[in-house]
Amino acid sequence: MPPFHQQPASLGKTKTGRSLQIRTYPKFATLEQERQYRKEHLAAAFRIFADRGYDEGVAGHISVRDPILTDHFWLNPLSKHFSQMRVSDLILVDEDGFVVEGDEPINTAAFTIHSAIHRLRPDVHAACHAHSVHGKAFSVFGRELEMITQDALRFYRSHGVYRHFGGVVVDADEGARIGAALGSGKAVILQNHGLLTVGQSVDEAAFWFMSMDRTCHAQLLADAAAAGGGGHTKKLIDEHECEHSAQSVGGPEKGWLAFQPYYDEMLAKTGGDFLN
């Protein structure tokens, strides 16, 4: 094999020295433009979740903070299927749960959980919760993910477990307890319930959810193989490598960027129907 002459830090350059620009979160001339962007990516996230089978009746919700009315956030209407979500369907609610814009009620549990998170974490602009199969299955153990794969390192020391199941979350105190279990992390496993992820953008929060569900799937498969005998022993990634690699794969900008191929795919697949 010929030597690899280009340094990893230079992989964004051509042979002529021209720099190639990686996609980043856009800059907006007005807050109205940013509001529209957030709503468009929120609607897309629902479509993408539907593609992955995260829908279940009227359960599941994604929110994004409004950039103008910063104590308000946008949510999905109660009875709209994820696969049919459009920008015009989204509901704006205030910090007390009153609908400010929109034509349908919202999920009570959605407001209870999301309002607590947006209040407790001003750095968080979006939160995702859905009843994905692998997330639900892993949640029954009431434990954190093990650092057994590179993808799991996205959640290294940045996820918690809420070890209490009190049914549908309609009590403000329980919403606050979930927020406390989340802490300063990007995700929390709700025991006997499922996953919840957050981010500085809806893109980031949605990708963390998708990645965490797949990581739960990998964990379940690894646990089953290890329990089945045959000499299968899980090898955990050592702490030094966890520290180093988590910084490479777990930052907000990495989460945002990782979502863009899915957004592009949905845009092409639907012809932009969700933008209406």
GROMACS .gro file of C-alpha atoms in nm:
model
  276
    1MET     CA    1   0.000   0.000   0.000
    2PRO     CA    2   0.142   0.344  -0.090
    3PRO     CA    3   0.211   0.582   0.199
    4PHE     CA    4  -0.073   0.808   0.305
    5HIS     CA    5   0.086   1.149   0.257
    6GLN     CA    6  -0.198   1.379   0.357
    7GLN     CA    7  -0.232   1.449   0.728
    8PRO     CA    8  -0.578   1.383   0.881
    9ALA     CA    9  -0.611   1.752   0.971
   10SER     CA   10  -0.572   1.836   0.601
   11LEU     CA   11  -0.840   1.605   0.464
   12GLY     CA   12  -1.052   1.909   0.382
   13LYS     CA   13  -0.807   2.032   0.119
   14THR     CA   14  -0.765   1.956  -0.251
   15LYS     CA   15  -0.427   1.884  -0.413
   16THR     CA   16  -0.414   2.246  -0.525
   17GLY     CA   17  -0.454   2.363  -0.166
   18ARG     CA   18  -0.814   2.478  -0.198
   19SER     CA   19  -1.005   2.436   0.129
   20LEU     CA   20  -1.332   2.245   0.123
   21GLN     CA   21  -1.604   2.371   0.354
   22ILE     CA   22  -1.784   2.133   0.585
   23ARG     CA   23  -2.152   2.202   0.646
   24THR     CA   24  -2.228   2.391   0.965
   25TYR     CA   25  -2.535   2.529   1.138
   26PRO     CA   26  -2.639   2.828   0.924
   27LYS     CA   27  -2.626   3.192   1.024
   28PHE     CA   28  -2.952   3.386   0.989
   29ALA     CA   29  -3.018   3.748   0.902
   30THR     CA   30  -3.328   3.753   1.123
   31LEU     CA   31  -3.479   3.552   1.407
   32GLU     CA   32  -3.783   3.493   1.187
   33GLN     CA   33  -3.559   3.306   0.944
   34GLU     CA   34  -3.416   3.095   1.224
   35ARG     CA   35  -3.767   3.019   1.350
   36GLN     CA   36  -3.862   2.892   1.005
   37TYR     CA   37  -3.546   2.681   0.983
   38ARG     CA   38  -3.612   2.522   1.322
   39LYS     CA   39  -3.972   2.441   1.228
   40GLU     CA   40  -3.869   2.290   0.895
   41HIS     CA   41  -3.612   2.065   1.059
   42LEU     CA   42  -3.859   1.973   1.333
   43ALA     CA   43  -4.114   1.860   1.074
   44ALA     CA   44  -3.842   1.665   0.893
   45ALA     CA   45  -3.738   1.493   1.216
   46PHE     CA   46  -4.090   1.354   1.261
   47ARG     CA   47  -4.087   1.216   0.906
   48ILE     CA   48  -3.747   1.057   0.967
   49PHE     CA   49  -3.865   0.905   1.296
   50ALA     CA   50  -4.166   0.757   1.116
   51ASP     CA   51  -3.934   0.598   0.859
   52ARG     CA   52  -3.755   0.423   1.144
   53GLY     CA   53  -4.071   0.295   1.310
   54TYR     CA   54  -4.056   0.520   1.617
   55ASP     CA   55  -4.426   0.607   1.596
   56GLU     CA   56  -4.679   0.437   1.823
   57GLY     CA   57  -5.031   0.578   1.828
   58VAL     CA   58  -5.024   0.928   1.975
   59ALA     CA   59  -4.713   0.859   2.185
   60GLY     CA   60  -4.385   1.035   2.114
   61HIS     CA   61  -4.292   1.399   2.079
   62ILE     CA   62  -4.016   1.630   1.965
   63SER     CA   63  -3.988   1.994   2.069
   64VAL     CA   64  -3.778   2.289   1.963
   65ARG     CA   65  -3.741   2.618   2.147
   66ASP     CA   66  -3.870   2.926   1.967
   67PRO     CA   67  -3.580   3.167   1.899
   68ILE     CA   68  -3.800   3.475   1.944
   69LEU     CA   69  -4.027   3.376   2.233
   70THR     CA   70  -3.758   3.181   2.413
   71ASP     CA   71  -3.986   3.050   2.689
   72HIS     CA   72  -4.213   2.901   2.421
   73PHE     CA   73  -4.154   2.586   2.218
   74TRP     CA   74  -4.295   2.408   1.914
   75LEU     CA   75  -4.444   2.058   1.942
   76ASN     CA   76  -4.637   1.807   1.735
   77PRO     CA   77  -5.018   1.806   1.753
   78LEU     CA   78  -5.163   1.513   1.946
   79SER     CA   79  -5.319   1.310   1.665
   80LYS     CA   80  -5.099   1.383   1.363
   81HIS     CA   81  -4.899   1.085   1.241
   82PHE     CA   82  -4.525   1.144   1.230
   83SER     CA   83  -4.515   1.050   0.861
   84GLN     CA   84  -4.758   1.328   0.767
   85MET     CA   85  -4.608   1.611   0.970
   86ARG     CA   86  -4.575   1.951   0.805
   87VAL     CA   87  -4.451   2.287   0.924
   88SER     CA   88  -4.807   2.418   0.921
   89ASP     CA   89  -4.916   2.143   1.164
   90LEU     CA   90  -4.677   2.240   1.443
   91ILE     CA   91  -4.810   2.380   1.770
   92LEU     CA   92  -4.653   2.667   1.965
   93VAL     CA   93  -4.707   2.653   2.342
   94ASP     CA   94  -4.602   2.888   2.619
   95GLU     CA   95  -4.436   2.799   2.949
   96ASP     CA   96  -4.776   2.736   3.109
   97GLY     CA   97  -4.894   2.497   2.838
   98PHE     CA   98  -5.134   2.734   2.661
   99VAL     CA   99  -5.148   2.697   2.284
  100VAL     CA  100  -5.033   3.021   2.123
  101GLU     CA  101  -5.039   2.903   1.763
  102GLY     CA  102  -5.200   2.593   1.613
  103ASP     CA  103  -5.533   2.416   1.577
  104GLU     CA  104  -5.505   2.098   1.785
  105PRO     CA  105  -5.428   1.997   2.145
  106ILE     CA  106  -5.087   1.864   2.242
  107ASN     CA  107  -4.986   1.556   2.437
  108THR     CA  108  -5.002   1.636   2.811
  109ALA     CA  109  -4.698   1.422   2.886
  110ALA     CA  110  -4.511   1.601   2.610
  111PHE     CA  111  -4.565   1.937   2.776
  112THR     CA  112  -4.486   1.801   3.123
  113ILE     CA  113  -4.151   1.657   3.014
  114HIS     CA  114  -4.041   1.916   2.760
  115SER     CA  115  -4.135   2.222   2.964
  116ALA     CA  116  -3.923   2.095   3.254
  117ILE     CA  117  -3.625   2.030   3.029
  118HIS     CA  118  -3.646   2.366   2.851
  119ARG     CA  119  -3.675   2.540   3.186
  120LEU     CA  120  -3.391   2.352   3.357
  121ARG     CA  121  -3.155   2.352   3.060
  122PRO     CA  122  -3.137   2.691   2.884
  123ASP     CA  123  -2.858   2.548   2.666
  124VAL     CA  124  -3.102   2.290   2.525
  125HIS     CA  125  -3.305   2.400   2.224
  126ALA     CA  126  -3.462   2.065   2.134
  127ALA     CA  127  -3.572   1.740   2.297
  128CYS     CA  128  -3.690   1.407   2.154
  129HIS     CA  129  -3.885   1.121   2.307
  130ALA     CA  130  -4.047   0.828   2.130
  131HIS     CA  131  -4.134   0.467   2.204
  132SER     CA  132  -3.869   0.303   1.986
  133VAL     CA  133  -3.848  -0.075   2.022
  134HIS     CA  134  -3.482  -0.110   2.116
  135GLY     CA  135  -3.492   0.186   2.352
  136LYS     CA  136  -3.795   0.039   2.529
  137ALA     CA  137  -3.637  -0.303   2.550
  138PHE     CA  138  -3.310  -0.178   2.698
  139SER     CA  139  -3.488   0.058   2.938
  140VAL     CA  140  -3.631  -0.234   3.138
  141PHE     CA  141  -3.287  -0.300   3.289
  142GLY     CA  142  -3.266   0.046   3.445
  143ARG     CA  143  -2.895   0.081   3.367
  144GLU     CA  144  -2.662   0.288   3.155
  145LEU     CA  145  -2.515   0.174   2.826
  146GLU     CA  146  -2.177   0.005   2.836
  147MET     CA  147  -1.895   0.154   2.631
  148ILE     CA  148  -1.857  -0.145   2.400
  149THR     CA  149  -1.874   0.022   2.058
  150GLN     CA  150  -1.743   0.338   1.900
  151ASP     CA  151  -2.098   0.465   1.855
  152ALA     CA  152  -2.172   0.413   2.225
  153LEU     CA  153  -1.899   0.667   2.300
  154ARG     CA  154  -2.135   0.942   2.187
  155PHE     CA  155  -2.301   0.887   2.524
  156TYR     CA  156  -1.990   0.843   2.737
  157ARG     CA  157  -2.053   1.019   3.067
  158SER     CA  158  -2.334   1.212   2.900
  159HIS     CA  159  -2.641   1.000   2.970
  160GLY     CA  160  -2.830   0.907   3.282
  161VAL     CA  161  -3.109   0.677   3.397
  162TYR     CA  162  -3.443   0.777   3.549
  163ARG     CA  163  -3.511   0.475   3.769
  164HIS     CA  164  -3.877   0.525   3.843
  165PHE     CA  165  -4.184   0.440   3.642
  166GLY     CA  166  -4.494   0.630   3.743
  167GLY     CA  167  -4.708   0.574   3.436
  168VAL     CA  168  -4.784   0.847   3.185
  169VAL     CA  169  -4.594   1.160   3.288
  170VAL     CA  170  -4.859   1.420   3.375
  171ASP     CA  171  -4.717   1.552   3.703
  172ALA     CA  172  -4.491   1.858   3.692
  173ASP     CA  173  -4.278   1.720   3.975
  174GLU     CA  174  -4.204   1.406   3.776
  175GLY     CA  175  -4.108   1.618   3.476
  176ALA     CA  176  -3.861   1.798   3.701
  177ARG     CA  177  -3.722   1.466   3.828
  178ILE     CA  178  -3.666   1.349   3.472
  179GLY     CA  179  -3.486   1.676   3.404
  180ALA     CA  180  -3.270   1.616   3.711
  181ALA     CA  181  -3.184   1.264   3.592
  182LEU     CA  182  -3.081   1.411   3.257
  183GLY     CA  183  -2.849   1.650   3.438
  184SER     CA  184  -2.604   1.816   3.202
  185GLY     CA  185  -2.605   1.520   2.962
  186LYS     CA  186  -2.751   1.466   2.618
  187ALA     CA  187  -2.975   1.169   2.698
  188VAL     CA  188  -3.164   0.989   2.971
  189ILE     CA  189  -3.300   0.634   2.974
  190LEU     CA  190  -3.649   0.632   3.125
  191GLN     CA  191  -3.682   0.295   3.301
  192ASN     CA  192  -3.966   0.080   3.159
  193HIS     CA  193  -4.046   0.361   2.916
  194GLY     CA  194  -3.781   0.450   2.658
  195LEU     CA  195  -3.529   0.713   2.558
  196LEU     CA  196  -3.513   1.090   2.573
  197THR     CA  197  -3.241   1.297   2.406
  198VAL     CA  198  -3.164   1.669   2.389
  199GLY     CA  199  -2.948   1.901   2.185
  200GLN     CA  200  -2.864   2.256   2.087
  201SER     CA  201  -3.057   2.196   1.764
  202VAL     CA  202  -3.341   1.965   1.667
  203ASP     CA  203  -3.100   1.802   1.422
  204GLU     CA  204  -2.858   1.714   1.701
  205ALA     CA  205  -3.126   1.588   1.941
  206ALA     CA  206  -3.288   1.375   1.669
  207PHE     CA  207  -2.959   1.218   1.564
  208TRP     CA  208  -2.869   1.137   1.924
  209PHE     CA  209  -3.204   0.960   1.956
  210MET     CA  210  -3.150   0.757   1.639
  211SER     CA  211  -2.797   0.668   1.744
  212MET     CA  212  -2.897   0.579   2.099
  213ASP     CA  213  -3.172   0.344   1.982
  214ARG     CA  214  -2.924   0.162   1.757
  215THR     CA  215  -2.673   0.154   2.042
  216CYS     CA  216  -2.937  -0.005   2.265
  217HIS     CA  217  -2.995  -0.263   1.992
  218ALA     CA  218  -2.623  -0.341   1.976
  219GLN     CA  219  -2.608  -0.365   2.357
  220LEU     CA  220  -2.900  -0.609   2.365
  221LEU     CA  221  -2.738  -0.829   2.098
  222ALA     CA  222  -2.402  -0.824   2.277
  223ASP     CA  223  -2.566  -0.906   2.612
  224ALA     CA  224  -2.755  -1.197   2.456
  225ALA     CA  225  -2.441  -1.337   2.295
  226ALA     CA  226  -2.245  -1.307   2.619
  227ALA     CA  227  -2.522  -1.475   2.818
  228GLY     CA  228  -2.551  -1.761   2.572
  229GLY     CA  229  -2.220  -1.920   2.658
  230GLY     CA  230  -1.971  -2.028   2.396
  231GLY     CA  231  -1.693  -1.817   2.539
  232HIS     CA  232  -1.830  -1.484   2.423
  233THR     CA  233  -1.697  -1.212   2.651
  234LYS     CA  234  -1.765  -0.843   2.604
  235LYS     CA  235  -1.458  -0.623   2.577
  236LEU     CA  236  -1.518  -0.275   2.715
  237ILE     CA  237  -1.331   0.020   2.568
  238ASP     CA  238  -1.074   0.146   2.817
  239GLU     CA  239  -1.123   0.479   2.992
  240HIS     CA  240  -0.841   0.658   2.811
  241GLU     CA  241  -0.984   0.572   2.470
  242CYS     CA  242  -1.334   0.659   2.589
  243GLU     CA  243  -1.218   1.005   2.695
  244HIS     CA  244  -1.032   1.066   2.371
  245SER     CA  245  -1.288   0.928   2.126
  246ALA     CA  246  -1.596   1.072   2.296
  247GLN     CA  247  -1.468   1.419   2.216
  248SER     CA  248  -1.443   1.323   1.848
  249VAL     CA  249  -1.791   1.177   1.808
  250GLY     CA  250  -2.009   1.339   2.073
  251GLY     CA  251  -2.001   1.715   2.019
  252PRO     CA  252  -2.310   1.920   1.927
  253GLU     CA  253  -2.171   2.006   1.585
  254LYS     CA  254  -2.111   1.635   1.514
  255GLY     CA  255  -2.469   1.553   1.605
  256TRP     CA  256  -2.602   1.833   1.384
  257LEU     CA  257  -2.386   1.727   1.089
  258ALA     CA  258  -2.475   1.359   1.122
  259PHE     CA  259  -2.844   1.444   1.081
  260GLN     CA  260  -2.801   1.630   0.751
  261PRO     CA  261  -2.788   1.322   0.521
  262TYR     CA  262  -3.121   1.208   0.666
  263TYR     CA  263  -3.269   1.554   0.615
  264ASP     CA  264  -3.146   1.559   0.254
  265GLU     CA  265  -3.289   1.212   0.194
  266MET     CA  266  -3.629   1.314   0.332
  267LEU     CA  267  -3.627   1.632   0.126
  268ALA     CA  268  -3.563   1.430  -0.191
  269LYS     CA  269  -3.808   1.153  -0.100
  270THR     CA  270  -4.100   1.385  -0.026
  271GLY     CA  271  -4.025   1.666  -0.268
  272GLY     CA  272  -4.025   1.896   0.033
  273ASP     CA  273  -4.386   1.819   0.131
  274PHE     CA  274  -4.303   1.863   0.502
  275LEU     CA  275  -4.201   2.225   0.436
  276ASN     CA  276  -4.562   2.328   0.370
   0.00000   0.00000   0.00000
